[in-house]
Amino acid sequence: MTLFTRLYRTIVITRLAVTLWLLYQIPGYWRRLRGMPKRTDEELRQTHDKAADLILAAAFRMRGVIIKMCQAIATRSDVFPPEFVNRLKECHDRVPHKSFDVIRPVVESELGKPLDAVFSEFSETPIAAASLAQVHAARLHDGREVAVKIQYPDIEEIVKTDLRNMERACRIYEYFEPQPLALLPLLKELTLHLGLELDFRREGESADRIRELFADDEHVIVPEIYHEFSTGRVLVMQKVGGTKIDEAEALEAMGFDLYEIVQDLMHIYVRMILAAGFFQADPHPGNLFVTEKREIVVLDFGLSKQLPEGYGLGLFELMFSLMTFNEAAMIRAFQELGFETKTGDTDTFVTLARRMISRSDTGAFEGEFTEEMTNELFNAIRENPVVTVPTDFVLVGRVFAFLSGIAHTLGHRANILAAMGAAPP
Amino acid sequence: MATMAEVDLEKLVYTRAELLTSGDYAEPLIANGIRCHGGFDADGVYGSPRVIHRTPAVLAWQAQLEQGGHELIGIARALMPPQYPNVEQAKLLLEHGVRDPIVRALTIVSIVEGFGAIIRDVKVPKLDELIVEPIDGSALAHLNQGLFEAHARDESGYREEGGHKQMWEAARDLALETPKIPGDVLMRLMGRRRRAAKAKRPFPQLDEKLERMLQMMAQVMVVEVFAMGTFDWGERLLSDPEVSAEPQAAGDMVRYIRADESPHIEYLRTGLSEIRARTLRTVDGNTISGREVVDRLIHRILKAMTTHRREEQREDVRAGMKDAMQVAAEPTQLLEEFDSLDSSWTPPEKTGFEAPAAA
């Protein structure tokens, strides 16, 4: 990456940070000077909308970490206002791809060979593009169809530069803002995840680990990783196709019972999260497919997460306490999962749980974390700044909310307890 | 259960609140520092929760059945497979420091007990429309009027009170001094992976909700009856001073759970017997004998649980046994001794619920 590029990125990020700061501060000063009342909620919402638009525009122009940061913000309704969360969700599936001329040298340099020495065919148009990499279809000389995931050139440098710039911006923001949002912990978490996601060898190992977990289940497909052709920046894997898991009509046309598909999907995730404590943490429909034999295909292990020992049992205990309305057990479970109150007042946990349960369809917890419930929990946390939320929980909550979204699209429920075997026949 | 002399056999209708009411206790049951349901009278005798009306109610419904000339179904003890590992095998393991299989087994029992709460989610259809004969003043009329809810609360606890889940955990922790829970408990609980598949309906001519409810009741009743074997096992093992740190307290805890479970078996077998004594309407406007439905459901469940499910359960336990034994000084010898203590058992050929031979 050239000095010019680095400078350019620094300037853009600094300008964005200053613009945002001014967007929020100037109306406040202006009102104070003129003795006007504070901004109304509606006015504040409009400011959030404007700010989210500015961030999104910068993200699409700059890619790299800003897109990742936006994706992270979009999953943290416990920290950010809904206007940010809803607008920045677009970063999940609207990332523009890079031209093949830019991508080809990365593959050749990583493999140390010309493209045609490894592949007999290589599609120049990507089948998917994300913030750090894009995926091309190809064929090996022995005839195997593969998907090749390639990091964008200079992405590591871009990530480092962006992270440095964003950290500076966050520190300045926290210095000037009397009640700042907790951006630095989010940035720290993002830095950790990005380090993992940029290492494709690790992603390959994660895929191997999850495939091993389902070795006894021929109906779960985790693509084979061809390590001999893979490096830290290029991942060559078995190409597996199928119908996207949320395409209800297509699945029914294939003769599948959608209830059974939901059960299979839930069993896979409950087994990974609660039972094994290691899971693919990005279950959006672009990463989950159903084959003609009704196998479930799980893709993209860049964001795979190892939970601390016993965490699955802790999550189970929390769900169990919610199901039985046992407040003492709820408090114990929240604490075991790493939640903390700054004042030591544990009743706050009960309030959080009540608010979350109040958003379930039945007014009771029956084994499902819907998106509405997790959003309500995170809203309650955001409005109650005395609570510290463990990032593991946020990630797990996000996964279950995603699964609930898929299940509801298919007309069913994502019941975690039922996937564990606790279900009426 | 209350004795017949104490029961008003004329009273056949109870409110939901009555069926969920517990008596007054001189002292609450505290297990593992957690307030659990039930409690003790002034003489220190344990009393189960939610039985002061439930027990007389069930006895009255049973008496009514008998007066009508109908039998009360029961499952033969001979159908109960022995525990694996049995008490002697479990003791052997604990004596050699092999604790994980036992801790895992007890933890899984506690979780499965807790899952009992889902019985409150069983959808009860409009039974008076689906059954030809009246159901007033029967257990059937009270399933969603307190019976399922009381059962759910007993198993999993409710609000500030712990239930059987917490009581099993307490028994385990008392006897084995709050052991470390093996990390694979939930993996073992989920067991072997089977692809989700809607089971073929045994009685497609029945209303689907009714069929599901009857299947659930039959399944839970068989599990509850077989669980008596688990209680025997738990009580004997955890009250054995050679392997238990708190033999009296741990054994008592299992005895309390067993006492609480008895009303579950009783109301379920009463409800199923009432169905057996009646005629069910089918969706196509015909009828089918309740006896045919109930017997076939129970027969299928018993066949499965005494044959391949038992084998699978043994294989699953066995799978981790070799690894677990590595903590022992002589694992190979220990495994041989363990195997030599195994209980031999052959499932009886008949379940007692076979369809009558065609004339």
mmCIF file with all atom_site columns, N, CA and C in Angstrom, chain A residues 267-307:
data_model
loop_
_atom_site.group_PDB
_atom_site.id
_atom_site.type_symbol
_atom_site.label_atom_id
_atom_site.label_alt_id
_atom_site.label_comp_id
_atom_site.label_asym_id
_atom_site.label_entity_id
_atom_site.label_seq_id
_atom_site.pdbx_PDB_ins_code
_atom_site.Cartn_x
_atom_site.Cartn_y
_atom_site.Cartn_z
_atom_site.occupancy
_atom_site.B_iso_or_equiv
_atom_site.pdbx_formal_charge
_atom_site.auth_seq_id
_atom_site.auth_comp_id
_atom_site.auth_asym_id
_atom_site.auth_atom_id
_atom_site.pdbx_PDB_model_num
ATOM 1   N N  . HIS A 1 267 ? -30.638 -28.248 14.956 1.00 0.00 ? 267 HIS A N  1
ATOM 2   C CA . HIS A 1 267 ? -29.828 -29.295 15.571 1.00 0.00 ? 267 HIS A CA 1
ATOM 3   C C  . HIS A 1 267 ? -28.341 -29.026 15.315 1.00 0.00 ? 267 HIS A C  1
ATOM 4   N N  . ILE A 1 268 ? -28.041 -28.589 14.096 1.00 0.00 ? 268 ILE A N  1
ATOM 5   C CA . ILE A 1 268 ? -26.636 -28.315 13.741 1.00 0.00 ? 268 ILE A CA 1
ATOM 6   C C  . ILE A 1 268 ? -26.069 -27.208 14.639 1.00 0.00 ? 268 ILE A C  1
ATOM 7   N N  . TYR A 1 269 ? -26.803 -26.116 14.766 1.00 0.00 ? 269 TYR A N  1
ATOM 8   C CA . TYR A 1 269 ? -26.278 -24.995 15.540 1.00 0.00 ? 269 TYR A CA 1
ATOM 9   C C  . TYR A 1 269 ? -26.274 -25.260 17.044 1.00 0.00 ? 269 TYR A C  1
ATOM 10  N N  . VAL A 1 270 ? -27.296 -25.946 17.528 1.00 0.00 ? 270 VAL A N  1
ATOM 11  C CA . VAL A 1 270 ? -27.319 -26.245 18.958 1.00 0.00 ? 270 VAL A CA 1
ATOM 12  C C  . VAL A 1 270 ? -26.178 -27.201 19.296 1.00 0.00 ? 270 VAL A C  1
ATOM 13  N N  . ARG A 1 271 ? -25.911 -28.114 18.384 1.00 0.00 ? 271 ARG A N  1
ATOM 14  C CA . ARG A 1 271 ? -24.808 -29.045 18.631 1.00 0.00 ? 271 ARG A CA 1
ATOM 15  C C  . ARG A 1 271 ? -23.481 -28.286 18.652 1.00 0.00 ? 271 ARG A C  1
ATOM 16  N N  . MET A 1 272 ? -23.312 -27.339 17.725 1.00 0.00 ? 272 MET A N  1
ATOM 17  C CA . MET A 1 272 ? -22.064 -26.577 17.697 1.00 0.00 ? 272 MET A CA 1
ATOM 18  C C  . MET A 1 272 ? -21.926 -25.690 18.934 1.00 0.00 ? 272 MET A C  1
ATOM 19  N N  . ILE A 1 273 ? -22.990 -24.923 19.231 1.00 0.00 ? 273 ILE A N  1
ATOM 20  C CA . ILE A 1 273 ? -22.863 -23.887 20.265 1.00 0.00 ? 273 ILE A CA 1
ATOM 21  C C  . ILE A 1 273 ? -22.952 -24.480 21.670 1.00 0.00 ? 273 ILE A C  1
ATOM 22  N N  . LEU A 1 274 ? -24.052 -25.176 21.925 1.00 0.00 ? 274 LEU A N  1
ATOM 23  C CA . LEU A 1 274 ? -24.272 -25.635 23.294 1.00 0.00 ? 274 LEU A CA 1
ATOM 24  C C  . LEU A 1 274 ? -23.459 -26.886 23.625 1.00 0.00 ? 274 LEU A C  1
ATOM 25  N N  . ALA A 1 275 ? -23.391 -27.807 22.677 1.00 0.00 ? 275 ALA A N  1
ATOM 26  C CA . ALA A 1 275 ? -22.756 -29.078 23.010 1.00 0.00 ? 275 ALA A CA 1
ATOM 27  C C  . ALA A 1 275 ? -21.243 -29.036 22.795 1.00 0.00 ? 275 ALA A C  1
ATOM 28  N N  . ALA A 1 276 ? -20.789 -28.513 21.629 1.00 0.00 ? 276 ALA A N  1
ATOM 29  C CA . ALA A 1 276 ? -19.352 -28.559 21.345 1.00 0.00 ? 276 ALA A CA 1
ATOM 30  C C  . ALA A 1 276 ? -18.629 -27.281 21.765 1.00 0.00 ? 276 ALA A C  1
ATOM 31  N N  . GLY A 1 277 ? -19.338 -26.165 21.861 1.00 0.00 ? 277 GLY A N  1
ATOM 32  C CA . GLY A 1 277 ? -18.697 -24.908 22.258 1.00 0.00 ? 277 GLY A CA 1
ATOM 33  C C  . GLY A 1 277 ? -17.811 -24.320 21.182 1.00 0.00 ? 277 GLY A C  1
ATOM 34  N N  . PHE A 1 278 ? -17.969 -24.750 19.944 1.00 0.00 ? 278 PHE A N  1
ATOM 35  C CA . PHE A 1 278 ? -17.206 -24.200 18.821 1.00 0.00 ? 278 PHE A CA 1
ATOM 36  C C  . PHE A 1 278 ? -18.158 -24.089 17.646 1.00 0.00 ? 278 PHE A C  1
ATOM 37  N N  . PHE A 1 279 ? -18.261 -22.886 17.064 1.00 0.00 ? 279 PHE A N  1
ATOM 38  C CA . PHE A 1 279 ? -19.317 -22.734 16.075 1.00 0.00 ? 279 PHE A CA 1
ATOM 39  C C  . PHE A 1 279 ? -18.991 -21.723 14.993 1.00 0.00 ? 279 PHE A C  1
ATOM 40  N N  . GLN A 1 280 ? -19.648 -21.928 13.869 1.00 0.00 ? 280 GLN A N  1
ATOM 41  C CA . GLN A 1 280 ? -19.609 -20.971 12.771 1.00 0.00 ? 280 GLN A CA 1
ATOM 42  C C  . GLN A 1 280 ? -20.573 -19.874 13.167 1.00 0.00 ? 280 GLN A C  1
ATOM 43  N N  . ALA A 1 281 ? -20.037 -18.647 13.282 1.00 0.00 ? 281 ALA A N  1
ATOM 44  C CA . ALA A 1 281 ? -20.836 -17.594 13.915 1.00 0.00 ? 281 ALA A CA 1
ATOM 45  C C  . ALA A 1 281 ? -21.505 -16.663 12.910 1.00 0.00 ? 281 ALA A C  1
ATOM 46  N N  . ASP A 1 282 ? -21.675 -17.117 11.695 1.00 0.00 ? 282 ASP A N  1
ATOM 47  C CA . ASP A 1 282 ? -22.239 -16.227 10.680 1.00 0.00 ? 282 ASP A CA 1
ATOM 48  C C  . ASP A 1 282 ? -23.322 -16.939 9.860  1.00 0.00 ? 282 ASP A C  1
ATOM 49  N N  . PRO A 1 283 ? -24.434 -17.308 10.521 1.00 0.00 ? 283 PRO A N  1
ATOM 50  C CA . PRO A 1 283 ? -25.425 -18.143 9.813  1.00 0.00 ? 283 PRO A CA 1
ATOM 51  C C  . PRO A 1 283 ? -26.410 -17.329 8.982  1.00 0.00 ? 283 PRO A C  1
ATOM 52  N N  . HIS A 1 284 ? -25.915 -16.396 8.172  1.00 0.00 ? 284 HIS A N  1
ATOM 53  C CA . HIS A 1 284 ? -26.889 -15.701 7.330  1.00 0.00 ? 284 HIS A CA 1
ATOM 54  C C  . HIS A 1 284 ? -27.179 -16.590 6.125  1.00 0.00 ? 284 HIS A C  1
ATOM 55  N N  . PRO A 1 285 ? -28.325 -16.374 5.478  1.00 0.00 ? 285 PRO A N  1
ATOM 56  C CA . PRO A 1 285 ? -28.765 -17.323 4.447  1.00 0.00 ? 285 PRO A CA 1
ATOM 57  C C  . PRO A 1 285 ? -27.776 -17.495 3.291  1.00 0.00 ? 285 PRO A C  1
ATOM 58  N N  . GLY A 1 286 ? -26.867 -16.535 3.105  1.00 0.00 ? 286 GLY A N  1
ATOM 59  C CA . GLY A 1 286 ? -25.867 -16.701 2.050  1.00 0.00 ? 286 GLY A CA 1
ATOM 60  C C  . GLY A 1 286 ? -24.826 -17.750 2.396  1.00 0.00 ? 286 GLY A C  1
ATOM 61  N N  . ASN A 1 287 ? -24.811 -18.192 3.639  1.00 0.00 ? 287 ASN A N  1
ATOM 62  C CA . ASN A 1 287 ? -23.841 -19.213 4.059  1.00 0.00 ? 287 ASN A CA 1
ATOM 63  C C  . ASN A 1 287 ? -24.480 -20.567 4.318  1.00 0.00 ? 287 ASN A C  1
ATOM 64  N N  . LEU A 1 288 ? -25.780 -20.681 4.056  1.00 0.00 ? 288 LEU A N  1
ATOM 65  C CA . LEU A 1 288 ? -26.478 -21.942 4.359  1.00 0.00 ? 288 LEU A CA 1
ATOM 66  C C  . LEU A 1 288 ? -27.319 -22.378 3.157  1.00 0.00 ? 288 LEU A C  1
ATOM 67  N N  . PHE A 1 289 ? -27.108 -23.590 2.708  1.00 0.00 ? 289 PHE A N  1
ATOM 68  C CA . PHE A 1 289 ? -27.815 -24.083 1.524  1.00 0.00 ? 289 PHE A CA 1
ATOM 69  C C  . PHE A 1 289 ? -28.385 -25.471 1.804  1.00 0.00 ? 289 PHE A C  1
ATOM 70  N N  . VAL A 1 290 ? -29.350 -25.844 0.985  1.00 0.00 ? 290 VAL A N  1
ATOM 71  C CA . VAL A 1 290 ? -29.915 -27.195 1.087  1.00 0.00 ? 290 VAL A CA 1
ATOM 72  C C  . VAL A 1 290 ? -29.713 -27.879 -0.270 1.00 0.00 ? 290 VAL A C  1
ATOM 73  N N  . THR A 1 291 ? -29.147 -29.086 -0.249 1.00 0.00 ? 291 THR A N  1
ATOM 74  C CA . THR A 1 291 ? -28.893 -29.793 -1.504 1.00 0.00 ? 291 THR A CA 1
ATOM 75  C C  . THR A 1 291 ? -30.133 -30.589 -1.927 1.00 0.00 ? 291 THR A C  1
ATOM 76  N N  . GLU A 1 292 ? -30.041 -31.187 -3.104 1.00 0.00 ? 292 GLU A N  1
ATOM 77  C CA . GLU A 1 292 ? -31.172 -31.979 -3.605 1.00 0.00 ? 292 GLU A CA 1
ATOM 78  C C  . GLU A 1 292 ? -31.453 -33.199 -2.731 1.00 0.00 ? 292 GLU A C  1
ATOM 79  N N  . LYS A 1 293 ? -30.427 -33.643 -1.976 1.00 0.00 ? 293 LYS A N  1
ATOM 80  C CA . LYS A 1 293 ? -30.633 -34.807 -1.092 1.00 0.00 ? 293 LYS A CA 1
ATOM 81  C C  . LYS A 1 293 ? -31.038 -34.372 0.313  1.00 0.00 ? 293 LYS A C  1
ATOM 82  N N  . ARG A 1 294 ? -31.402 -33.113 0.430  1.00 0.00 ? 294 ARG A N  1
ATOM 83  C CA . ARG A 1 294 ? -31.771 -32.492 1.711  1.00 0.00 ? 294 ARG A CA 1
ATOM 84  C C  . ARG A 1 294 ? -30.618 -32.467 2.707  1.00 0.00 ? 294 ARG A C  1
ATOM 85  N N  . GLU A 1 295 ? -29.400 -32.349 2.184  1.00 0.00 ? 295 GLU A N  1
ATOM 86  C CA . GLU A 1 295 ? -28.273 -32.115 3.085  1.00 0.00 ? 295 GLU A CA 1
ATOM 87  C C  . GLU A 1 295 ? -28.206 -30.609 3.346  1.00 0.00 ? 295 GLU A C  1
ATOM 88  N N  . ILE A 1 296 ? -27.726 -30.247 4.549  1.00 0.00 ? 296 ILE A N  1
ATOM 89  C CA . ILE A 1 296 ? -27.548 -28.818 4.851  1.00 0.00 ? 296 ILE A CA 1
ATOM 90  C C  . ILE A 1 296 ? -26.070 -28.488 4.641  1.00 0.00 ? 296 ILE A C  1
ATOM 91  N N  . VAL A 1 297 ? -25.817 -27.481 3.821  1.00 0.00 ? 297 VAL A N  1
ATOM 92  C CA . VAL A 1 297 ? -24.443 -27.060 3.550  1.00 0.00 ? 297 VAL A CA 1
ATOM 93  C C  . VAL A 1 297 ? -24.141 -25.834 4.405  1.00 0.00 ? 297 VAL A C  1
ATOM 94  N N  . VAL A 1 298 ? -23.035 -25.888 5.144  1.00 0.00 ? 298 VAL A N  1
ATOM 95  C CA . VAL A 1 298 ? -22.621 -24.742 5.959  1.00 0.00 ? 298 VAL A CA 1
ATOM 96  C C  . VAL A 1 298 ? -21.318 -24.204 5.369  1.00 0.00 ? 298 VAL A C  1
ATOM 97  N N  . LEU A 1 299 ? -21.309 -22.900 5.074  1.00 0.00 ? 299 LEU A N  1
ATOM 98  C CA . LEU A 1 299 ? -20.135 -22.281 4.452  1.00 0.00 ? 299 LEU A CA 1
ATOM 99  C C  . LEU A 1 299 ? -19.586 -21.165 5.338  1.00 0.00 ? 299 LEU A C  1
ATOM 100 N N  . ASP A 1 300 ? -18.366 -20.749 5.032  1.00 0.00 ? 300 ASP A N  1
ATOM 101 C CA . ASP A 1 300 ? -17.715 -19.565 5.603  1.00 0.00 ? 300 ASP A CA 1
ATOM 102 C C  . ASP A 1 300 ? -17.414 -19.714 7.097  1.00 0.00 ? 300 ASP A C  1
ATOM 103 N N  . PHE A 1 301 ? -16.202 -20.113 7.375  1.00 0.00 ? 301 PHE A N  1
ATOM 104 C CA . PHE A 1 301 ? -15.805 -20.347 8.765  1.00 0.00 ? 301 PHE A CA 1
ATOM 105 C C  . PHE A 1 301 ? -14.830 -19.284 9.258  1.00 0.00 ? 301 PHE A C  1
ATOM 106 N N  . GLY A 1 302 ? -14.804 -18.148 8.515  1.00 0.00 ? 302 GLY A N  1
ATOM 107 C CA . GLY A 1 302 ? -13.904 -17.055 8.886  1.00 0.00 ? 302 GLY A CA 1
ATOM 108 C C  . GLY A 1 302 ? -14.178 -16.577 10.297 1.00 0.00 ? 302 GLY A C  1
ATOM 109 N N  . LEU A 1 303 ? -15.444 -16.481 10.615 1.00 0.00 ? 303 LEU A N  1
ATOM 110 C CA . LEU A 1 303 ? -15.800 -16.070 11.971 1.00 0.00 ? 303 LEU A CA 1
ATOM 111 C C  . LEU A 1 303 ? -16.309 -17.303 12.721 1.00 0.00 ? 303 LEU A C  1
ATOM 112 N N  . SER A 1 304 ? -15.359 -18.107 13.179 1.00 0.00 ? 304 SER A N  1
ATOM 113 C CA . SER A 1 304 ? -15.722 -19.267 14.006 1.00 0.00 ? 304 SER A CA 1
ATOM 114 C C  . SER A 1 304 ? -15.260 -18.962 15.414 1.00 0.00 ? 304 SER A C  1
ATOM 115 N N  . LYS A 1 305 ? -16.005 -19.426 16.352 1.00 0.00 ? 305 LYS A N  1
ATOM 116 C CA . LYS A 1 305 ? -15.756 -18.980 17.721 1.00 0.00 ? 305 LYS A CA 1
ATOM 117 C C  . LYS A 1 305 ? -15.634 -20.151 18.683 1.00 0.00 ? 305 LYS A C  1
ATOM 118 N N  . GLN A 1 306 ? -14.623 -20.097 19.502 1.00 0.00 ? 306 GLN A N  1
ATOM 119 C CA . GLN A 1 306 ? -14.473 -21.083 20.576 1.00 0.00 ? 306 GLN A CA 1
ATOM 120 C C  . GLN A 1 306 ? -15.029 -20.460 21.853 1.00 0.00 ? 306 GLN A C  1
ATOM 121 N N  . LEU A 1 307 ? -16.012 -21.093 22.448 1.00 0.00 ? 307 LEU A N  1
ATOM 122 C CA . LEU A 1 307 ? -16.573 -20.566 23.691 1.00 0.00 ? 307 LEU A CA 1
ATOM 123 C C  . LEU A 1 307 ? -15.776 -21.112 24.876 1.00 0.00 ? 307 LEU A C  1
#
